mmCIF file of C-alpha atoms in Angstrom:
data_model
loop_
_atom_site.group_PDB
_atom_site.id
_atom_site.type_symbol
_atom_site.label_atom_id
_atom_site.label_comp_id
_atom_site.label_asym_id
_atom_site.label_seq_id
_atom_site.Cartn_x
_atom_site.Cartn_y
_atom_site.Cartn_z
ATOM 1 C CA MET Z 18 -12.403 -3.615 5.849
ATOM 2 C CA SER Z 19 -9.640 -4.333 8.348
ATOM 3 C CA ALA Z 20 -8.216 -7.672 9.372
ATOM 4 C CA PRO Z 21 -8.848 -8.947 12.906
ATOM 5 C CA ALA Z 22 -5.810 -9.227 15.127
ATOM 6 C CA ARG Z 23 -3.917 -12.506 15.428
ATOM 7 C CA VAL Z 24 -1.256 -13.292 18.027
ATOM 8 C CA VAL Z 25 1.991 -15.211 17.515
ATOM 9 C CA VAL Z 26 4.074 -15.879 20.642
ATOM 10 C CA HIS Z 27 7.807 -16.636 20.550
ATOM 11 C CA PRO Z 28 9.745 -18.008 23.543
ATOM 12 C CA GLY Z 29 12.182 -15.078 23.813
ATOM 13 C CA LYS Z 30 13.384 -11.837 22.263
ATOM 14 C CA GLN Z 31 15.896 -13.417 19.901
ATOM 15 C CA ALA Z 32 13.362 -15.977 18.704
ATOM 16 C CA LEU Z 33 10.934 -13.088 18.157
ATOM 17 C CA ALA Z 34 13.506 -11.161 16.105
ATOM 18 C CA ASP Z 35 14.453 -14.216 14.060
ATOM 19 C CA GLY Z 36 10.836 -15.187 13.440
ATOM 20 C CA ALA Z 37 9.834 -11.661 12.458
ATOM 21 C CA ALA Z 38 12.841 -11.420 10.112
ATOM 22 C CA ALA Z 39 11.893 -14.628 8.292
ATOM 23 C CA ARG Z 40 8.277 -13.478 8.122
ATOM 24 C CA LEU Z 41 9.331 -10.107 6.679
ATOM 25 C CA VAL Z 42 11.553 -11.616 3.986
ATOM 26 C CA LEU Z 43 8.795 -13.990 2.889
ATOM 27 C CA ALA Z 44 6.169 -11.224 2.907
ATOM 28 C CA LEU Z 45 8.375 -9.033 0.717
ATOM 29 C CA GLN Z 46 9.103 -11.918 -1.623
ATOM 30 C CA ASP Z 47 5.381 -12.548 -1.901
ATOM 31 C CA ALA Z 48 4.680 -8.853 -2.595
ATOM 32 C CA GLN Z 49 7.359 -8.772 -5.292
ATOM 33 C CA THR Z 50 5.633 -11.570 -7.185
ATOM 34 C CA ALA Z 51 2.817 -9.084 -7.808
ATOM 35 C CA ARG Z 52 4.861 -5.925 -8.341
ATOM 36 C CA GLU Z 53 8.547 -5.156 -8.438
ATOM 37 C CA THR Z 54 8.600 -2.222 -6.018
ATOM 38 C CA VAL Z 55 7.435 -2.604 -2.399
ATOM 39 C CA HIS Z 56 7.184 -0.172 0.500
ATOM 40 C CA ILE Z 57 7.633 -0.926 4.178
ATOM 41 C CA SER Z 58 7.571 1.278 7.261
ATOM 42 C CA ALA Z 59 10.147 0.501 9.954
ATOM 43 C CA THR Z 60 10.158 1.172 13.672
ATOM 44 C CA GLY Z 61 12.749 2.180 16.240
ATOM 45 C CA GLY Z 62 13.491 0.777 19.655
ATOM 46 C CA SER Z 63 15.430 -2.314 20.602
ATOM 47 C CA MET Z 64 13.140 -4.706 18.725
ATOM 48 C CA GLY Z 65 13.186 -2.532 15.612
ATOM 49 C CA SER Z 66 16.963 -2.813 15.503
ATOM 50 C CA ALA Z 67 16.907 -6.496 16.471
ATOM 51 C CA LEU Z 68 14.673 -7.159 13.474
ATOM 52 C CA TRP Z 69 17.165 -5.657 10.998
ATOM 53 C CA ALA Z 70 20.054 -7.452 12.669
ATOM 54 C CA ALA Z 71 18.188 -10.732 12.139
ATOM 55 C CA VAL Z 72 17.269 -9.900 8.541
ATOM 56 C CA ALA Z 73 20.904 -9.104 7.723
ATOM 57 C CA VAL Z 74 22.050 -12.601 8.707
ATOM 58 C CA SER Z 75 18.961 -14.506 7.621
ATOM 59 C CA PRO Z 76 19.602 -17.320 5.126
ATOM 60 C CA LEU Z 77 16.400 -16.165 3.418
ATOM 61 C CA ARG Z 78 17.485 -12.565 2.785
ATOM 62 C CA ASP Z 79 18.439 -13.142 -0.861
ATOM 63 C CA LEU Z 80 14.878 -14.161 -1.702
ATOM 64 C CA VAL Z 81 14.149 -10.414 -1.843
ATOM 65 C CA ASP Z 82 15.311 -8.020 -4.543
ATOM 66 C CA TRP Z 83 16.384 -5.304 -2.109
ATOM 67 C CA SER Z 84 17.106 -2.878 -4.936
ATOM 68 C CA HIS Z 85 13.348 -2.425 -5.286
ATOM 69 C CA VAL Z 86 12.466 -2.201 -1.587
ATOM 70 C CA HIS Z 87 11.656 1.245 -0.188
ATOM 71 C CA VAL Z 88 12.067 1.793 3.554
ATOM 72 C CA TRP Z 89 10.333 4.562 5.478
ATOM 73 C CA TRP Z 90 9.869 5.168 9.207
ATOM 74 C CA GLY Z 91 6.644 5.421 11.174
ATOM 75 C CA ASP Z 92 8.255 8.131 13.266
ATOM 76 C CA GLU Z 93 11.575 9.808 13.864
ATOM 77 C CA ARG Z 94 13.148 11.886 16.584
ATOM 78 C CA TYR Z 95 13.669 15.459 15.353
ATOM 79 C CA LEU Z 96 17.445 15.278 15.614
ATOM 80 C CA PRO Z 97 20.250 15.878 13.090
ATOM 81 C CA VAL Z 98 20.750 13.171 10.500
ATOM 82 C CA GLY Z 99 23.265 10.666 11.851
ATOM 83 C CA ASP Z 100 22.458 11.375 15.513
ATOM 84 C CA PRO Z 101 22.823 8.113 17.476
ATOM 85 C CA ASP Z 102 19.359 8.567 19.020
ATOM 86 C CA ARG Z 103 17.592 8.618 15.652
ATOM 87 C CA ASN Z 104 15.662 5.506 14.663
ATOM 88 C CA ASP Z 105 17.253 5.377 11.213
ATOM 89 C CA THR Z 106 20.780 5.636 12.623
ATOM 90 C CA GLN Z 107 20.127 2.743 15.007
ATOM 91 C CA ASN Z 108 18.460 0.612 12.312
ATOM 92 C CA ASP Z 109 21.341 1.258 9.901
ATOM 93 C CA ALA Z 110 23.921 0.196 12.467
ATOM 94 C CA ALA Z 111 21.941 -2.925 13.393
ATOM 95 C CA GLY Z 112 21.816 -4.315 9.859
ATOM 96 C CA LEU Z 113 19.650 -2.270 7.513
ATOM 97 C CA ALA Z 114 22.683 -0.670 5.861
ATOM 98 C CA ALA Z 115 24.133 -4.133 5.163
ATOM 99 C CA LEU Z 116 21.248 -5.015 2.827
ATOM 100 C CA GLY Z 117 22.546 -2.736 0.065
ATOM 101 C CA LEU Z 118 19.383 -0.749 -0.600
ATOM 102 C CA PRO Z 119 19.929 2.149 -3.021
ATOM 103 C CA PRO Z 120 20.259 5.341 -0.955
ATOM 104 C CA GLN Z 121 17.276 6.903 -2.730
ATOM 105 C CA ASN Z 122 15.111 4.005 -1.519
ATOM 106 C CA VAL Z 123 15.786 4.783 2.145
ATOM 107 C CA HIS Z 124 13.489 7.667 3.006
ATOM 108 C CA ARG Z 125 14.740 9.593 6.018
ATOM 109 C CA VAL Z 126 12.884 12.255 7.984
ATOM 110 C CA ALA Z 127 14.707 15.583 7.823
ATOM 111 C CA GLY Z 128 16.164 16.832 11.102
ATOM 112 C CA PRO Z 129 16.987 20.343 12.346
ATOM 113 C CA ASP Z 130 20.205 20.337 10.333
ATOM 114 C CA THR Z 131 18.253 20.384 7.035
ATOM 115 C CA SER Z 132 14.740 21.466 8.041
ATOM 116 C CA ALA Z 133 13.431 24.761 9.406
ATOM 117 C CA SER Z 134 10.992 23.108 11.820
ATOM 118 C CA PRO Z 135 9.385 19.747 12.611
ATOM 119 C CA GLU Z 136 6.270 20.998 10.827
ATOM 120 C CA THR Z 137 8.324 21.610 7.683
ATOM 121 C CA SER Z 138 9.880 18.177 8.048
ATOM 122 C CA ALA Z 139 6.486 16.483 8.474
ATOM 123 C CA LEU Z 140 5.084 18.250 5.432
ATOM 124 C CA ALA Z 141 8.092 17.298 3.309
ATOM 125 C CA TYR Z 142 7.904 13.671 4.431
ATOM 126 C CA GLY Z 143 4.239 13.533 3.547
ATOM 127 C CA GLU Z 144 4.890 15.030 0.125
ATOM 128 C CA GLU Z 145 7.724 12.558 -0.496
ATOM 129 C CA LEU Z 146 5.452 9.672 0.386
ATOM 130 C CA ARG Z 147 2.659 11.012 -1.798
ATOM 131 C CA ALA Z 148 5.084 11.415 -4.712
ATOM 132 C CA ALA Z 149 6.195 7.791 -4.292
ATOM 133 C CA GLY Z 150 2.630 6.753 -5.070
ATOM 134 C CA SER Z 151 2.820 3.599 -2.965
ATOM 135 C CA GLY Z 152 -0.928 3.617 -2.221
ATOM 136 C CA ALA Z 153 -0.824 1.240 0.727
ATOM 137 C CA TRP Z 154 2.112 -0.014 2.737
ATOM 138 C CA ASP Z 155 3.080 -3.589 2.002
ATOM 139 C CA VAL Z 156 4.206 -4.022 5.616
ATOM 140 C CA MET Z 157 3.780 -1.572 8.492
ATOM 141 C CA ILE Z 158 6.082 -2.534 11.390
ATOM 142 C CA LEU Z 159 5.261 -0.966 14.747
ATOM 143 C CA GLY Z 160 6.647 -1.189 18.241
ATOM 144 C CA VAL Z 161 4.334 -0.537 21.176
ATOM 145 C CA GLY Z 162 5.285 1.461 24.257
ATOM 146 C CA PRO Z 163 4.239 0.507 27.799
ATOM 147 C CA ASP Z 164 1.733 3.370 27.575
ATOM 148 C CA GLY Z 165 0.203 1.934 24.390
ATOM 149 C CA HIS Z 166 1.729 4.407 21.932
ATOM 150 C CA VAL Z 167 2.812 3.489 18.420
ATOM 151 C CA ALA Z 168 5.033 5.610 16.178
ATOM 152 C CA SER Z 169 5.047 8.909 18.108
ATOM 153 C CA LEU Z 170 1.290 8.975 18.633
ATOM 154 C CA PHE Z 171 0.813 8.914 22.395
ATOM 155 C CA PRO Z 172 -2.576 8.229 24.027
ATOM 156 C CA GLY Z 173 -4.212 11.492 25.002
ATOM 157 C CA HIS Z 174 -1.656 13.610 23.113
ATOM 158 C CA PRO Z 175 -3.099 16.058 20.552
ATOM 159 C CA ALA Z 176 -0.912 14.660 17.752
ATOM 160 C CA GLN Z 177 -2.674 11.312 18.082
ATOM 161 C CA LEU Z 178 -5.906 12.836 16.758
ATOM 162 C CA SER Z 179 -4.360 14.612 13.767
ATOM 163 C CA ALA Z 180 -6.353 13.921 10.624
ATOM 164 C CA GLU Z 181 -6.177 14.719 6.919
ATOM 165 C CA ALA Z 182 -2.381 14.612 6.935
ATOM 166 C CA ILE Z 183 0.223 11.981 6.204
ATOM 167 C CA ALA Z 184 2.764 13.078 8.808
ATOM 168 C CA VAL Z 185 2.594 15.443 11.750
ATOM 169 C CA ALA Z 186 4.990 17.283 14.053
ATOM 170 C CA VAL Z 187 4.893 16.114 17.659
ATOM 171 C CA HIS Z 188 5.796 18.542 20.447
ATOM 172 C CA ASP Z 189 6.063 17.845 24.183
ATOM 173 C CA SER Z 190 6.298 14.092 23.703
ATOM 174 C CA PRO Z 191 5.853 12.255 27.030
ATOM 175 C CA LYS Z 192 8.950 10.260 26.088
ATOM 176 C CA PRO Z 193 12.235 12.036 25.310
ATOM 177 C CA PRO Z 194 13.267 13.583 23.065
ATOM 178 C CA PRO Z 195 10.253 15.907 23.186
ATOM 179 C CA THR Z 196 10.164 16.857 19.498
ATOM 180 C CA ARG Z 197 9.417 14.274 16.821
ATOM 181 C CA VAL Z 198 7.804 13.651 13.447
ATOM 182 C CA SER Z 199 5.232 10.878 13.102
ATOM 183 C CA LEU Z 200 2.996 9.353 10.497
ATOM 184 C CA THR Z 201 -0.664 9.831 11.404
ATOM 185 C CA LEU Z 202 -3.179 7.139 12.310
ATOM 186 C CA GLU Z 203 -4.815 7.660 8.929
ATOM 187 C CA CYS Z 204 -1.506 6.913 7.191
ATOM 188 C CA LEU Z 205 -0.620 3.948 9.417
ATOM 189 C CA ALA Z 206 -3.935 2.327 8.605
ATOM 190 C CA ARG Z 207 -3.254 2.383 4.844
ATOM 191 C CA SER Z 208 -1.376 -0.896 5.151
ATOM 192 C CA GLN Z 209 -1.845 -4.349 3.730
ATOM 193 C CA ARG Z 210 -0.076 -5.852 6.731
ATOM 194 C CA VAL Z 211 0.320 -4.304 10.178
ATOM 195 C CA TRP Z 212 2.754 -6.046 12.518
ATOM 196 C CA PHE Z 213 3.229 -5.082 16.167
ATOM 197 C CA ILE Z 214 6.567 -6.450 17.402
ATOM 198 C CA VAL Z 215 6.625 -6.383 21.191
ATOM 199 C CA ALA Z 216 8.961 -7.830 23.827
ATOM 200 C CA GLY Z 217 9.169 -7.537 27.594
ATOM 201 C CA ALA Z 218 6.912 -7.938 30.610
ATOM 202 C CA ASP Z 219 6.605 -4.155 30.914
ATOM 203 C CA LYS Z 220 4.599 -4.211 27.660
ATOM 204 C CA ALA Z 221 2.087 -6.896 28.736
ATOM 205 C CA GLU Z 222 -0.622 -4.435 29.782
ATOM 206 C CA ALA Z 223 -0.209 -2.452 26.569
ATOM 207 C CA VAL Z 224 -0.590 -5.685 24.592
ATOM 208 C CA ARG Z 225 -3.714 -6.566 26.547
ATOM 209 C CA ASN Z 226 -5.247 -3.134 25.919
ATOM 210 C CA GLY Z 227 -4.318 -3.212 22.243
ATOM 211 C CA LEU Z 228 -5.912 -6.586 21.668
ATOM 212 C CA ALA Z 229 -8.984 -5.602 23.677
ATOM 213 C CA GLY Z 230 -9.661 -2.623 21.418
ATOM 214 C CA ALA Z 231 -9.163 -0.016 24.137
ATOM 215 C CA ALA Z 232 -10.165 3.594 23.515
ATOM 216 C CA PRO Z 233 -7.694 6.053 21.914
ATOM 217 C CA GLU Z 234 -6.968 7.758 25.229
ATOM 218 C CA ILE Z 235 -5.759 4.392 26.563
ATOM 219 C CA SER Z 236 -4.173 2.733 23.523
ATOM 220 C CA THR Z 237 -3.075 4.098 20.175
ATOM 221 C CA ALA Z 238 -2.106 0.590 19.103
ATOM 222 C CA ALA Z 239 -5.723 -0.551 19.363
ATOM 223 C CA GLN Z 240 -6.677 1.935 16.643
ATOM 224 C CA VAL Z 241 -4.425 0.439 13.932
ATOM 225 C CA HIS Z 242 -5.317 -2.588 11.784
ATOM 226 C CA GLY Z 243 -4.038 -3.852 8.461
ATOM 227 C CA GLU Z 244 -6.312 -4.316 5.490
ATOM 228 C CA ALA Z 245 -5.240 -7.923 4.920
ATOM 229 C CA GLU Z 246 -3.369 -8.845 8.114
ATOM 230 C CA THR Z 247 -2.970 -7.589 11.680
ATOM 231 C CA LEU Z 248 -0.346 -9.496 13.663
ATOM 232 C CA TRP Z 249 0.872 -9.119 17.217
ATOM 233 C CA LEU Z 250 4.310 -10.767 17.259
ATOM 234 C CA LEU Z 251 5.243 -11.196 20.921
ATOM 235 C CA ASP Z 252 7.805 -12.773 23.156
ATOM 236 C CA ALA Z 253 6.544 -14.833 26.084
ATOM 237 C CA ASP Z 254 6.979 -11.985 28.572
ATOM 238 C CA ALA Z 255 4.916 -9.527 26.533
ATOM 239 C CA ALA Z 256 2.260 -12.191 26.113
ATOM 240 C CA GLY Z 257 2.080 -12.734 29.869
#
């Protein structure tokens, strides 16, 4: 079973970031009442970084035992570790690094500096996730592109239809850089909570298509639901 989508609209981008940060802290606190270790999947983009910036200064942040939080990424640009265009580099600089997670709890996708190919990197990331034995994500955080893509699964792109794998190499991405590593739809869907965090009027059509359950060739976002919760967290422009 998957949870039907619900929409929460915030008046602006900062309110969206602050609201999502408070929601994330409380969701992690709730998960840790059932088990010590929790797993979340982060996203890139401006809202992905804004979320961590808001978490880092949230008065609620100490409700979570961050030493037992594991952070992964739904996708990553196939660039050297530390490259400023990588999602993890941007998230770290925004506030993730300030939370004091043990380095071994921050699971980074290997880049060309340590991996022979994006296929090798995708396979290794999948094996690392399988070894962690998390079962289902506690929270899956996703941005949505104007074209309806999530992670690096673009509508109509062959990588979107990859099955029976945890992560996949993405070549010829419609959005630069062209080479990436992404979790698959099958992996994204193994989530207790799926949250789409979307800001900007240029995303309004993608939001509409996602909520309407558009076909995969139109919207990847429409294909992803959480088992217990599916939330579209929007600013007023994206909800327009």
